[in-house]
mmCIF file of C-alpha atoms in Angstrom:
data_model
loop_
_atom_site.group_PDB
_atom_site.id
_atom_site.type_symbol
_atom_site.label_atom_id
_atom_site.label_comp_id
_atom_site.label_asym_id
_atom_site.label_seq_id
_atom_site.Cartn_x
_atom_site.Cartn_y
_atom_site.Cartn_z
ATOM 1 C CA MET A 1 -13.286 -7.509 -15.100
ATOM 2 C CA PRO A 2 -11.790 -6.637 -11.705
ATOM 3 C CA ASN A 3 -9.673 -3.532 -11.437
ATOM 4 C CA PRO A 4 -5.999 -4.639 -11.694
ATOM 5 C CA ALA A 5 -5.052 -2.001 -9.109
ATOM 6 C CA ILE A 6 -7.022 -3.966 -6.515
ATOM 7 C CA GLY A 7 -4.908 -7.060 -7.193
ATOM 8 C CA LEU A 8 -1.647 -5.148 -6.842
ATOM 9 C CA ALA A 9 -2.797 -3.460 -3.622
ATOM 10 C CA GLN A 10 -3.882 -6.830 -2.195
ATOM 11 C CA GLN A 11 -0.540 -8.346 -3.103
ATOM 12 C CA PHE A 12 1.268 -5.457 -1.376
ATOM 13 C CA GLY A 13 -0.838 -5.926 1.755
ATOM 14 C CA ASP A 14 -0.278 -9.681 1.703
ATOM 15 C CA TYR A 15 3.496 -9.179 1.511
ATOM 16 C CA LEU A 16 3.341 -6.801 4.490
ATOM 17 C CA ALA A 17 1.304 -9.373 6.434
ATOM 18 C CA GLN A 18 3.850 -12.067 5.548
ATOM 19 C CA GLY A 19 6.726 -9.816 6.593
ATOM 20 C CA ASP A 20 8.190 -10.073 3.081
ATOM 21 C CA TYR A 21 9.349 -6.486 2.751
ATOM 22 C CA ALA A 22 11.665 -7.249 -0.174
ATOM 23 C CA LYS A 23 8.716 -8.404 -2.294
ATOM 24 C CA ALA A 24 6.585 -5.479 -1.077
ATOM 25 C CA HIS A 25 9.427 -3.158 -2.089
ATOM 26 C CA GLY A 26 9.435 -4.705 -5.557
ATOM 27 C CA LEU A 27 5.859 -3.477 -6.103
ATOM 28 C CA LEU A 28 6.823 0.175 -5.609
ATOM 29 C CA CYS A 29 7.501 2.489 -8.538
ATOM 30 C CA PHE A 30 11.137 3.333 -9.211
ATOM 31 C CA ALA A 31 10.934 6.717 -7.457
ATOM 32 C CA LEU A 32 9.326 5.221 -4.343
ATOM 33 C CA GLN A 33 11.903 2.418 -4.290
ATOM 34 C CA ARG A 34 14.555 5.105 -3.858
ATOM 35 C CA GLN A 35 12.605 6.621 -0.967
ATOM 36 C CA TYR A 36 11.846 3.317 0.793
ATOM 37 C CA SER A 37 14.131 0.360 1.256
ATOM 38 C CA PRO A 38 12.756 -2.960 2.479
ATOM 39 C CA SER A 39 14.072 -2.060 5.942
ATOM 40 C CA THR A 40 12.334 1.350 5.969
ATOM 41 C CA LEU A 41 9.089 -0.353 4.934
ATOM 42 C CA ARG A 42 9.532 -2.722 7.879
ATOM 43 C CA ALA A 43 10.295 0.154 10.261
ATOM 44 C CA ASP A 44 7.216 2.111 9.152
ATOM 45 C CA VAL A 45 4.936 -0.910 9.533
ATOM 46 C CA GLU A 46 6.387 -1.837 12.924
ATOM 47 C CA ALA A 47 6.024 1.752 14.179
ATOM 48 C CA MET A 48 2.408 1.807 13.020
ATOM 49 C CA ILE A 49 1.425 -1.441 14.786
ATOM 50 C CA ASN A 50 3.699 -1.269 17.842
ATOM 51 C CA TYR A 51 0.753 -0.670 20.203
ATOM 52 C CA GLY A 52 -0.675 -4.090 19.349
ATOM 53 C CA SER A 53 0.507 -7.561 20.183
ATOM 54 C CA GLY A 54 1.853 -9.582 17.336
ATOM 55 C CA ALA A 55 2.138 -9.116 13.620
ATOM 56 C CA ILE A 56 -0.319 -8.355 10.861
ATOM 57 C CA GLN A 57 -2.483 -11.429 10.376
ATOM 58 C CA ARG A 58 -4.314 -10.446 7.207
ATOM 59 C CA ALA A 59 -4.636 -7.708 4.625
ATOM 60 C CA ILE A 60 -7.977 -6.891 3.037
ATOM 61 C CA VAL A 61 -8.467 -4.452 0.172
ATOM 62 C CA MET A 62 -11.522 -2.322 0.768
ATOM 63 C CA ALA A 63 -12.798 -2.400 -2.822
ATOM 64 C CA ASP A 64 -15.745 -0.161 -1.974
ATOM 65 C CA CYS A 65 -13.221 2.546 -0.985
ATOM 66 C CA LEU A 66 -11.420 2.474 -4.355
ATOM 67 C CA LEU A 67 -11.105 5.899 -5.958
ATOM 68 C CA THR A 68 -10.440 6.604 -9.619
ATOM 69 C CA ASP A 69 -10.649 10.392 -9.249
ATOM 70 C CA TRP A 70 -9.237 12.452 -6.374
ATOM 71 C CA GLN A 71 -7.705 15.832 -5.516
ATOM 72 C CA TYR A 72 -4.834 15.141 -3.078
ATOM 73 C CA PRO A 73 -2.217 14.152 -3.672
ATOM 74 C CA PRO A 74 -2.669 15.431 -7.207
ATOM 75 C CA MET A 75 -3.514 12.756 -9.732
ATOM 76 C CA GLU A 76 -0.863 11.995 -12.306
ATOM 77 C CA ALA A 77 -1.476 10.968 -15.910
ATOM 78 C CA ASN A 78 -0.613 7.294 -15.339
ATOM 79 C CA ASP A 79 -2.587 6.855 -12.100
ATOM 80 C CA LEU A 80 -5.194 4.092 -12.114
ATOM 81 C CA ALA A 81 -6.640 4.043 -8.609
ATOM 82 C CA TRP A 82 -6.301 4.982 -4.968
ATOM 83 C CA VAL A 83 -6.830 1.846 -2.872
ATOM 84 C CA TYR A 84 -7.315 1.415 0.896
ATOM 85 C CA VAL A 85 -5.806 -1.762 2.371
ATOM 86 C CA SER A 86 -6.888 -2.802 5.864
ATOM 87 C CA LEU A 87 -4.105 -4.429 7.908
ATOM 88 C CA GLU A 88 -5.522 -6.526 10.726
ATOM 89 C CA GLY A 89 -3.869 -8.088 13.746
ATOM 90 C CA GLU A 90 -5.092 -9.883 16.827
ATOM 91 C CA ASP A 91 -5.799 -6.648 18.687
ATOM 92 C CA PHE A 92 -5.279 -3.845 16.183
ATOM 93 C CA LEU A 93 -6.658 -2.532 12.934
ATOM 94 C CA GLU A 94 -4.465 -0.325 10.760
ATOM 95 C CA ALA A 95 -4.168 0.421 7.069
ATOM 96 C CA VAL A 96 -2.073 1.608 4.189
ATOM 97 C CA SER A 97 -3.518 3.640 1.333
ATOM 98 C CA VAL A 98 -1.767 3.273 -2.015
ATOM 99 C CA ILE A 99 -1.960 4.928 -5.388
ATOM 100 C CA VAL A 100 -1.386 2.482 -8.208
ATOM 101 C CA GLN A 101 -0.091 3.693 -11.538
ATOM 102 C CA GLN A 102 0.959 2.259 -14.866
ATOM 103 C CA GLU A 103 4.765 2.394 -14.978
ATOM 104 C CA GLY A 104 5.903 1.269 -18.384
ATOM 105 C CA GLU A 105 4.754 -2.305 -18.892
ATOM 106 C CA LYS A 106 3.776 -2.947 -15.270
ATOM 107 C CA LEU A 107 1.629 -1.615 -12.472
ATOM 108 C CA ALA A 108 3.417 -0.053 -9.520
ATOM 109 C CA ILE A 109 2.628 1.768 -6.294
ATOM 110 C CA ARG A 110 3.666 5.421 -6.535
ATOM 111 C CA TRP A 111 2.354 6.715 -3.185
ATOM 112 C CA LEU A 112 1.841 5.342 0.334
ATOM 113 C CA GLU A 113 -0.028 6.708 3.337
ATOM 114 C CA TRP A 114 0.362 4.714 6.540
ATOM 115 C CA GLY A 115 -2.401 4.399 9.108
ATOM 116 C CA ARG A 116 -6.141 4.518 9.178
ATOM 117 C CA PRO A 117 -7.907 7.838 8.814
#
């Protein structure tokens, strides 16, 4: 059975590629939703890709980069996975790393790191 964190991370990346920041925002945990609004998500993405021409064309989860154990940021009890999502455009390649956790009855993203390493 595929890791459900991969599906959530892919969905987040797809929403960013579609420019649907409201739906991307809906995948964040409650605490992260207070830190990021849909417009701050848009601003962060646009700042990250501003050297390229055009928008994100596709998002691809790098399943072979999935982590289920890590040191930083510290793991929390409800964390499921750290997932790397490649964000590709016509002439750029960027990424967002996310930590997916179980938040009540649903999965949510509790941490974001913009840019490729």
